[in-house]
PDB file of C-alpha atoms and ligand atoms in Angstrom:
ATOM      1  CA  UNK A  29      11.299  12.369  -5.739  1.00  0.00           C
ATOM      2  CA  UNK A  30      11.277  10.210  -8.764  1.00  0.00           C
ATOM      3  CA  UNK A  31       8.664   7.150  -8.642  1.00  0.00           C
ATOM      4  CA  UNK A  32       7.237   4.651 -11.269  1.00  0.00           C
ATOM      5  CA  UNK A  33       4.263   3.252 -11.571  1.00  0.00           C
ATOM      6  CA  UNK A  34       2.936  -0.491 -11.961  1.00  0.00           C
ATOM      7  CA  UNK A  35      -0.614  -1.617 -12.660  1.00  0.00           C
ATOM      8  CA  UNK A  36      -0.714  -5.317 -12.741  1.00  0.00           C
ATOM      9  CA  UNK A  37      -3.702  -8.149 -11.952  1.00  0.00           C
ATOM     10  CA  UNK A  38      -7.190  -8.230 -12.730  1.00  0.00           C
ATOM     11  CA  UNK A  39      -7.780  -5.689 -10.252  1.00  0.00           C
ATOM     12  CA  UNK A  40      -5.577  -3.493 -11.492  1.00  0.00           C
ATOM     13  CA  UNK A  41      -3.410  -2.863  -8.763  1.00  0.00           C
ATOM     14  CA  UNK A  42      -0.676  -0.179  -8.475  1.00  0.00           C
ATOM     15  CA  UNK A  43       2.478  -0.319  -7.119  1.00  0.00           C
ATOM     16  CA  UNK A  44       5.047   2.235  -6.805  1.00  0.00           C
ATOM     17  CA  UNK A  45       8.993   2.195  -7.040  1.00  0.00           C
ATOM     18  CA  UNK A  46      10.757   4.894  -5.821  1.00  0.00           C
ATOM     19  CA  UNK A  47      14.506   5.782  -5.540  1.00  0.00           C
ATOM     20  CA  UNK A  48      15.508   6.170  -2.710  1.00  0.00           C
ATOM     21  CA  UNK A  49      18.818   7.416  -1.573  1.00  0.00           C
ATOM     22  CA  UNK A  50      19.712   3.588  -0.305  1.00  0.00           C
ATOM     23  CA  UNK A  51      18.332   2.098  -3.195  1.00  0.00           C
ATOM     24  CA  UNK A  52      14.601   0.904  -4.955  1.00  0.00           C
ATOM     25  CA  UNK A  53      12.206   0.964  -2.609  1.00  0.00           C
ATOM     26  CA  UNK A  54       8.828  -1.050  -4.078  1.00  0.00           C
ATOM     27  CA  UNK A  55       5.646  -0.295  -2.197  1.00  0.00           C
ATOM     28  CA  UNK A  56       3.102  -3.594  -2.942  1.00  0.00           C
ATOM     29  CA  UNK A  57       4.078  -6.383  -4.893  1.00  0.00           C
ATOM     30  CA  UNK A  58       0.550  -6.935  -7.620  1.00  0.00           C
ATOM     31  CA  UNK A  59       0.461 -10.106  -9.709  1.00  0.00           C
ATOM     32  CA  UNK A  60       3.373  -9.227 -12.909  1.00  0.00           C
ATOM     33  CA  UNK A  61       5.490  -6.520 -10.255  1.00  0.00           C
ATOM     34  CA  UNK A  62       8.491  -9.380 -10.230  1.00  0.00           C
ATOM     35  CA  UNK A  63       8.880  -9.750 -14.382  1.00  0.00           C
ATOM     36  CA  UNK A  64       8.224  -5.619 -14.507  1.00  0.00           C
ATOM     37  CA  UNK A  65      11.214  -5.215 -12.199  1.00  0.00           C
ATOM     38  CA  UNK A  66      13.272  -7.356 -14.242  1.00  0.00           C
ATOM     39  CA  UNK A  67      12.309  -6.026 -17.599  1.00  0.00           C
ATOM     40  CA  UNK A  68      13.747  -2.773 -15.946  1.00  0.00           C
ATOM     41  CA  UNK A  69      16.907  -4.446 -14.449  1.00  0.00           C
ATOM     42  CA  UNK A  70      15.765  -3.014 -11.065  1.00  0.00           C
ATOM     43  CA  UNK A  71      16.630  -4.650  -8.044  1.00  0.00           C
ATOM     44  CA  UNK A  72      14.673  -3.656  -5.200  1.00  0.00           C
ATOM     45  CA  UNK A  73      16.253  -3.394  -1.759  1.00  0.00           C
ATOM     46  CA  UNK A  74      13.080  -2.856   0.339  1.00  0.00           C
ATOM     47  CA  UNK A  75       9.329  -4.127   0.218  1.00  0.00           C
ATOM     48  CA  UNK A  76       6.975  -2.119   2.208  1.00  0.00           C
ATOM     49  CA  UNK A  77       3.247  -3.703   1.681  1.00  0.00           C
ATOM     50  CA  UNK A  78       0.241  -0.580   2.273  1.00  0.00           C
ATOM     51  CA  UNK A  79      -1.729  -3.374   3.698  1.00  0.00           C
ATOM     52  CA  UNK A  80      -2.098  -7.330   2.867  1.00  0.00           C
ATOM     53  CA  UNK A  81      -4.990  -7.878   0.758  1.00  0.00           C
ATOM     54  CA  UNK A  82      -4.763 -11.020  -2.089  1.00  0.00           C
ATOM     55  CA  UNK A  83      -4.228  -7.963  -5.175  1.00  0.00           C
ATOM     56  CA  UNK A  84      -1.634  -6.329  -3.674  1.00  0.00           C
ATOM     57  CA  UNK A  85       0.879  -9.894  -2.464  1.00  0.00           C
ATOM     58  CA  UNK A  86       0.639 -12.204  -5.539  1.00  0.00           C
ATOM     59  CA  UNK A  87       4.499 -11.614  -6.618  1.00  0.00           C
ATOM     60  CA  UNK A  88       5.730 -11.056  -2.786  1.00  0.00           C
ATOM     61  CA  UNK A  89       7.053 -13.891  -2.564  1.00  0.00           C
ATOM     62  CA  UNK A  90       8.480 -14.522  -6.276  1.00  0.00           C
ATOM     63  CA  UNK A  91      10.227 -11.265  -5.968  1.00  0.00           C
ATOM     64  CA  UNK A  92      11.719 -11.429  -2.279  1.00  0.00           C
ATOM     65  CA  UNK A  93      13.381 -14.815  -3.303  1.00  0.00           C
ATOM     66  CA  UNK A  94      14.402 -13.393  -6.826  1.00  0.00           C
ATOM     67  CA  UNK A  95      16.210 -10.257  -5.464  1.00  0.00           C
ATOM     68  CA  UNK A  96      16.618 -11.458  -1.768  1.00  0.00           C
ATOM     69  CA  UNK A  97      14.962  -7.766  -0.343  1.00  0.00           C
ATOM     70  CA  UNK A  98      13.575  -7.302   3.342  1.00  0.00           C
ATOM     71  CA  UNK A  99       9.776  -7.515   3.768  1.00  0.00           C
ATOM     72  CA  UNK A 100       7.882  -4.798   6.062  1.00  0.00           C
ATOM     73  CA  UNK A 101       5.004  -4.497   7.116  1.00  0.00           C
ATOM     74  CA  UNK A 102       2.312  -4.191   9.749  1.00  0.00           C
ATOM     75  CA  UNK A 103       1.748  -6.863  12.390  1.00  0.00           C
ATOM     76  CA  UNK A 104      -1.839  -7.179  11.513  1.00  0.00           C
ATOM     77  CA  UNK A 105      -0.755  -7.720   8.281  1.00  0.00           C
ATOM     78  CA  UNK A 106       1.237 -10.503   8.440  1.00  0.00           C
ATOM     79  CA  UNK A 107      -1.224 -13.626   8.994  1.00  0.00           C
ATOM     80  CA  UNK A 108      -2.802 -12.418   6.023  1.00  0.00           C
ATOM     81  CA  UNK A 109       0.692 -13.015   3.808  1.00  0.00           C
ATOM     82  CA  UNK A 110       1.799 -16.102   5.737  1.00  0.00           C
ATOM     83  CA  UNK A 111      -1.358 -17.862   6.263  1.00  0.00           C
ATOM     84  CA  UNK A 112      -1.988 -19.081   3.172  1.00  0.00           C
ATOM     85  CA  UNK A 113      -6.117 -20.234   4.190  1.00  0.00           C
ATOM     86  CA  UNK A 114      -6.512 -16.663   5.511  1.00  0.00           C
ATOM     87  CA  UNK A 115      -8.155 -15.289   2.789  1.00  0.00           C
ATOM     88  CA  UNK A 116      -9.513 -19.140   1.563  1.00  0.00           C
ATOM     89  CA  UNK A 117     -11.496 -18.935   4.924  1.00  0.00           C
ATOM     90  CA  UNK A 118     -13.961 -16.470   3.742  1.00  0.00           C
ATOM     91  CA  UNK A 119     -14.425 -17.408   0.367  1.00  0.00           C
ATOM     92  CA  UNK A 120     -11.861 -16.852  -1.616  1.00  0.00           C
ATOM     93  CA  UNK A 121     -10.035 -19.443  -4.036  1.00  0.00           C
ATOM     94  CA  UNK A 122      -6.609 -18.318  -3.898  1.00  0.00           C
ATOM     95  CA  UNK A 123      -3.287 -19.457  -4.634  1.00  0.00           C
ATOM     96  CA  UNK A 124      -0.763 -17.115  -3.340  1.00  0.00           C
ATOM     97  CA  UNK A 125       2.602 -18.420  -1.908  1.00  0.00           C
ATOM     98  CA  UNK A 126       2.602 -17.696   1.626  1.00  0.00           C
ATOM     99  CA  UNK A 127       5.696 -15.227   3.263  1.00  0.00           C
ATOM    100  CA  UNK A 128       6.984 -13.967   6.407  1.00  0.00           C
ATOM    101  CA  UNK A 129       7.611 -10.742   7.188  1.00  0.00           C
ATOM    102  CA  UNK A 130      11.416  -9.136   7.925  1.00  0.00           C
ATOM    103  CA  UNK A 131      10.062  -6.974  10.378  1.00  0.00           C
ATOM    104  CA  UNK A 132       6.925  -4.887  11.192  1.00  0.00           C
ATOM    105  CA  UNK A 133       6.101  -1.651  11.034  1.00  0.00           C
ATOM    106  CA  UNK A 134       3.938   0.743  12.920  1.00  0.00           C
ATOM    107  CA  UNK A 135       2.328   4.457  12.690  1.00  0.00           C
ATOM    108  CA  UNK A 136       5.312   6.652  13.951  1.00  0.00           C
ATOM    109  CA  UNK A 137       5.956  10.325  13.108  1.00  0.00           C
ATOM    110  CA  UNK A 138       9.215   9.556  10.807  1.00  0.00           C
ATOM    111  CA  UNK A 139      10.942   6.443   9.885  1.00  0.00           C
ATOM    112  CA  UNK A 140      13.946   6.100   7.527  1.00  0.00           C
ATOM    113  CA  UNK A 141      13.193   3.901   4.782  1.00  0.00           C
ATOM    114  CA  UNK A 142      16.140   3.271   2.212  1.00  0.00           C
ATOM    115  CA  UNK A 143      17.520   7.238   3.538  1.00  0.00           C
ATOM    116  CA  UNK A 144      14.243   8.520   3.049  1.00  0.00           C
ATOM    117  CA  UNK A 145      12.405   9.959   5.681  1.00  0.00           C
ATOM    118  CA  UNK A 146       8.888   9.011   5.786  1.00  0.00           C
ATOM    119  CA  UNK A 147       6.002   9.473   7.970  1.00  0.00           C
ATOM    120  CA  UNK A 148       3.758   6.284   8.348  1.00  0.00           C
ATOM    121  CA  UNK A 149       0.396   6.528   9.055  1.00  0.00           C
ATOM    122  CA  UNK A 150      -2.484   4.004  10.560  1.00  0.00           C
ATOM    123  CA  UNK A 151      -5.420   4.354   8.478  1.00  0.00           C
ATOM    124  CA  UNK A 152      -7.620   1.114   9.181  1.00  0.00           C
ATOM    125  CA  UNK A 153     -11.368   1.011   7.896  1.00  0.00           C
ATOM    126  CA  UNK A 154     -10.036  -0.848   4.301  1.00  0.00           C
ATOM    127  CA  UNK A 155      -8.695  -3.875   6.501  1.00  0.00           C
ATOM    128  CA  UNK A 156      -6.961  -3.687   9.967  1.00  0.00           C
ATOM    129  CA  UNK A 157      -3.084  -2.504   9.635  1.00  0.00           C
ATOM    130  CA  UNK A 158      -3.604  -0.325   6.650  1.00  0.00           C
ATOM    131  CA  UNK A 159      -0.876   1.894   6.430  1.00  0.00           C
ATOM    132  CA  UNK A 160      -0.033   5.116   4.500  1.00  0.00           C
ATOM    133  CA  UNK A 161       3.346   6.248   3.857  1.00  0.00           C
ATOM    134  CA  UNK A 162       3.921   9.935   3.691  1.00  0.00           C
ATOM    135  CA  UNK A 163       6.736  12.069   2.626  1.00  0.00           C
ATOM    136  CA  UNK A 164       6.832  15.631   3.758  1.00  0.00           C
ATOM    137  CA  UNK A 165       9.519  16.600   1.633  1.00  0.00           C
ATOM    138  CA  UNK A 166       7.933  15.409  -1.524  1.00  0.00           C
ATOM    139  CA  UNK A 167       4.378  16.179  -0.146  1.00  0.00           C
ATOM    140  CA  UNK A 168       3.907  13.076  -1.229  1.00  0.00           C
ATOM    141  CA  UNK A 169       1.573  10.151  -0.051  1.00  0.00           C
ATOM    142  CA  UNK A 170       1.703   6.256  -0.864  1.00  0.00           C
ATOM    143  CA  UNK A 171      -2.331   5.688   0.157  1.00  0.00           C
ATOM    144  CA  UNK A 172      -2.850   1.971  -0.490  1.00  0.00           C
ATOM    145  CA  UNK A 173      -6.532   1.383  -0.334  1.00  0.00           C
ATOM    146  CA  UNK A 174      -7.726   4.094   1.946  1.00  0.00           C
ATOM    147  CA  UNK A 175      -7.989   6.968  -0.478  1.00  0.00           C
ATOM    148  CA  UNK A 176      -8.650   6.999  -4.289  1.00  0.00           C
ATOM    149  CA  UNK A 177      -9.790   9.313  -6.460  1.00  0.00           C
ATOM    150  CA  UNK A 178     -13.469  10.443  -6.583  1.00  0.00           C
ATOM    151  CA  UNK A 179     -13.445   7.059  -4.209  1.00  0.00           C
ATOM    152  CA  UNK A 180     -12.321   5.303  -0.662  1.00  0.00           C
ATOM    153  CA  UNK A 181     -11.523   1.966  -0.045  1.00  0.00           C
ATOM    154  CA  UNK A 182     -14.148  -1.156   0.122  1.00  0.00           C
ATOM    155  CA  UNK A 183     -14.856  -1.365   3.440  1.00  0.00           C
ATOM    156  CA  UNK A 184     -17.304  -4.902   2.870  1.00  0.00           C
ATOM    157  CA  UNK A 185     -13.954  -7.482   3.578  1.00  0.00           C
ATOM    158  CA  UNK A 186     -12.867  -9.178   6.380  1.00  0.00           C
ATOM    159  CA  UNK A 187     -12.080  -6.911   9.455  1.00  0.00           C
ATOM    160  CA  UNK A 188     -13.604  -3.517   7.446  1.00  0.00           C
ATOM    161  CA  UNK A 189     -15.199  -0.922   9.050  1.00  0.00           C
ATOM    162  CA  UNK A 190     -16.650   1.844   7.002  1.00  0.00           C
ATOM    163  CA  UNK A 191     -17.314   4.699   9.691  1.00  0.00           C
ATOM    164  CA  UNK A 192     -13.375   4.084  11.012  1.00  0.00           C
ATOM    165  CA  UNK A 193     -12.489   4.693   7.374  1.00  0.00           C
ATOM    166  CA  UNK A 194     -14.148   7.692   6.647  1.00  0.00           C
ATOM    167  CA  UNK A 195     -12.867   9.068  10.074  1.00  0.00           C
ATOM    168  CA  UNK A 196      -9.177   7.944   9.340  1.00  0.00           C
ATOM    169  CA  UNK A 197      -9.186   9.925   6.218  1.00  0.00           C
ATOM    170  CA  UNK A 198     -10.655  13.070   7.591  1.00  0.00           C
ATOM    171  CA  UNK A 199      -8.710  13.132  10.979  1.00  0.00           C
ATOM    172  CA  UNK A 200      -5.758  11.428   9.427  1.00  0.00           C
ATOM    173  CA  UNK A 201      -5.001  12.302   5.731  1.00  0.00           C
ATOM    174  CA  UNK A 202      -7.083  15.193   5.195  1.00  0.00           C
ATOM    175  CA  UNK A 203      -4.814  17.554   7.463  1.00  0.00           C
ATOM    176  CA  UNK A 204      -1.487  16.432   5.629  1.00  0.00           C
ATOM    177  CA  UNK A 205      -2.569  19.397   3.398  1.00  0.00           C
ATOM    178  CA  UNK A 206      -4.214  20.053  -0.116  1.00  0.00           C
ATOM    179  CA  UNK A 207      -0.855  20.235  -2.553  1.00  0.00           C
ATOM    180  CA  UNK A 208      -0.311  16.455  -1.194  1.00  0.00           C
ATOM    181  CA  UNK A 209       0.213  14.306  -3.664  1.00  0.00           C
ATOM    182  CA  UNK A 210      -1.549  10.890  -3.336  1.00  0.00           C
ATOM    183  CA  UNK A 211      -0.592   8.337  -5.346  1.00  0.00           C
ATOM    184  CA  UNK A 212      -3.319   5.056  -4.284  1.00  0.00           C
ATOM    185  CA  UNK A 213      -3.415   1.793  -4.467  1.00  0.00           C
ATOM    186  CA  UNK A 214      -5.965   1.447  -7.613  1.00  0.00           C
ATOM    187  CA  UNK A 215      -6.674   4.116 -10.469  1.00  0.00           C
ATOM    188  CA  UNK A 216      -4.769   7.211 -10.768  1.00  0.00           C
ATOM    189  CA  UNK A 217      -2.506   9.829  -8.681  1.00  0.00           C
ATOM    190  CA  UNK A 218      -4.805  12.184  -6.922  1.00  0.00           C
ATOM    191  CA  UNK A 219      -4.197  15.194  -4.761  1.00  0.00           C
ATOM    192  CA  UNK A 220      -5.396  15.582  -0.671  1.00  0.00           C
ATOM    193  CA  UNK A 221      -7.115  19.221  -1.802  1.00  0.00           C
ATOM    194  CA  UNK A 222      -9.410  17.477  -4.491  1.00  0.00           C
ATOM    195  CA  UNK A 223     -10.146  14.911  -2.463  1.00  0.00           C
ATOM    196  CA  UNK A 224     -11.609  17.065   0.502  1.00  0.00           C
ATOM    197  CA  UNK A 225     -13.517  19.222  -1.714  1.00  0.00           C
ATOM    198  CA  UNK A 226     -15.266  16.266  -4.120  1.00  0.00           C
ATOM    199  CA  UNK A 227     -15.002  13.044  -2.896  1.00  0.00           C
ATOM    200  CA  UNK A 228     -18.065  11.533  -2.778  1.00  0.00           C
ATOM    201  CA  UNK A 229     -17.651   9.544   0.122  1.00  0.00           C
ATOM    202  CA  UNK A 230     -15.502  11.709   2.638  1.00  0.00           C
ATOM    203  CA  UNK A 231     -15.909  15.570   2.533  1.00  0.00           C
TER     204      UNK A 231
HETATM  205 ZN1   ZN B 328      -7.161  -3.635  -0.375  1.00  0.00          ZN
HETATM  206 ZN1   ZN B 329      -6.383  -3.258  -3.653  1.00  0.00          ZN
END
């Protein structure tokens, strides 16, 4: 499977486009993802957000108007994209345009996305309706903020849970197997086998 990487915002967030056989599929939509897409002359078809934190939403809305794709994501995750004082409430001065979801999706063993089959995992801990997307085919994982490399998620924000974390990625991630691919949601593409034998947090 071919995918592209971009880092954008000052927490350098990643998102990923892939190809899917119905068209671009973006995963996460960080602050610069809209003007990236256009530089490329890529017009997505399908959004699919790992979870809805403020670094991974800043050009949601700028890019679903601008190429007209559906929006996905979990239920839990949409009053923090459409309720624009959700993340304001606890402290945080942001101006993101508020969206609404297409539709919602939940942990199920496959789900076609764009013709590709994926697998979509719950992994909360990070924030409530984290998700991971997972391609057996391509033994290949979209993590969002669960897994990084050498790392995990924060777990300090609203609705994080550190223990739940750590379990989701042992009981959850861990057994997808070691030649998995995992490409997260900040710092570079890691693999499930390095992970289990050297993260710090989660062995
Ligand atoms: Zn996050
Ligand atoms: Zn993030």
């Amino acid at each position: 499977m071919r995918y592209e990487t971009f880092c954008g915002g000052i927490f350098e967030t990643n998102c990923y486009l892939i190809e899917a056989p119905g068209g671009p599929l973006l995963f996460d939509a960080p602050d610069g993802a809209c003007d990236w897409l256009v530089s490329k002359g890529v017009t997505p078809k399908l959004l699919l957000l790992t979870h809805g934190h403020f670094d991974h939403v800043p050009d949601l809305a700028k890019i679903k108007r601008r190429f007209g794709c559906q929006l996905g994501c979990h239920a839990d995750t949409a009053p923090m994209i459409s309720d624009p004082d959700f993340f304001r409430r606890v402290g945080f001065e942001l101006e993101i345009e508020p969206v609404e979801p297409d539709f919602f999706i939940a942990a199920t063993a496959s789900q076609d996305f764009l013709g590709m089959e994926m697998e979509v995992l719950e992994v909360p801990g990070h924030c409530p309706g984290s998700l991971c997307f997972f391609s057996h085919k391509d033994k290949l994982l979209i993590g969002g903020d669960v897994l990084f490399a050498s790392g995990v998620g924060r777990w300090d924000l609203p609705g994080g849970d550190g223990d739940l974390l750590f379990r989701g990625i042992k009981e959850k991630l861990y057994p997808l197997g070691d030649e998995v691919t995992v490409l997260p949601g900040h710092g570079p593409p890691t693999t499930i086998g390095t992970e289990r034998k050297t993260n710090p947090f989660v062995r």
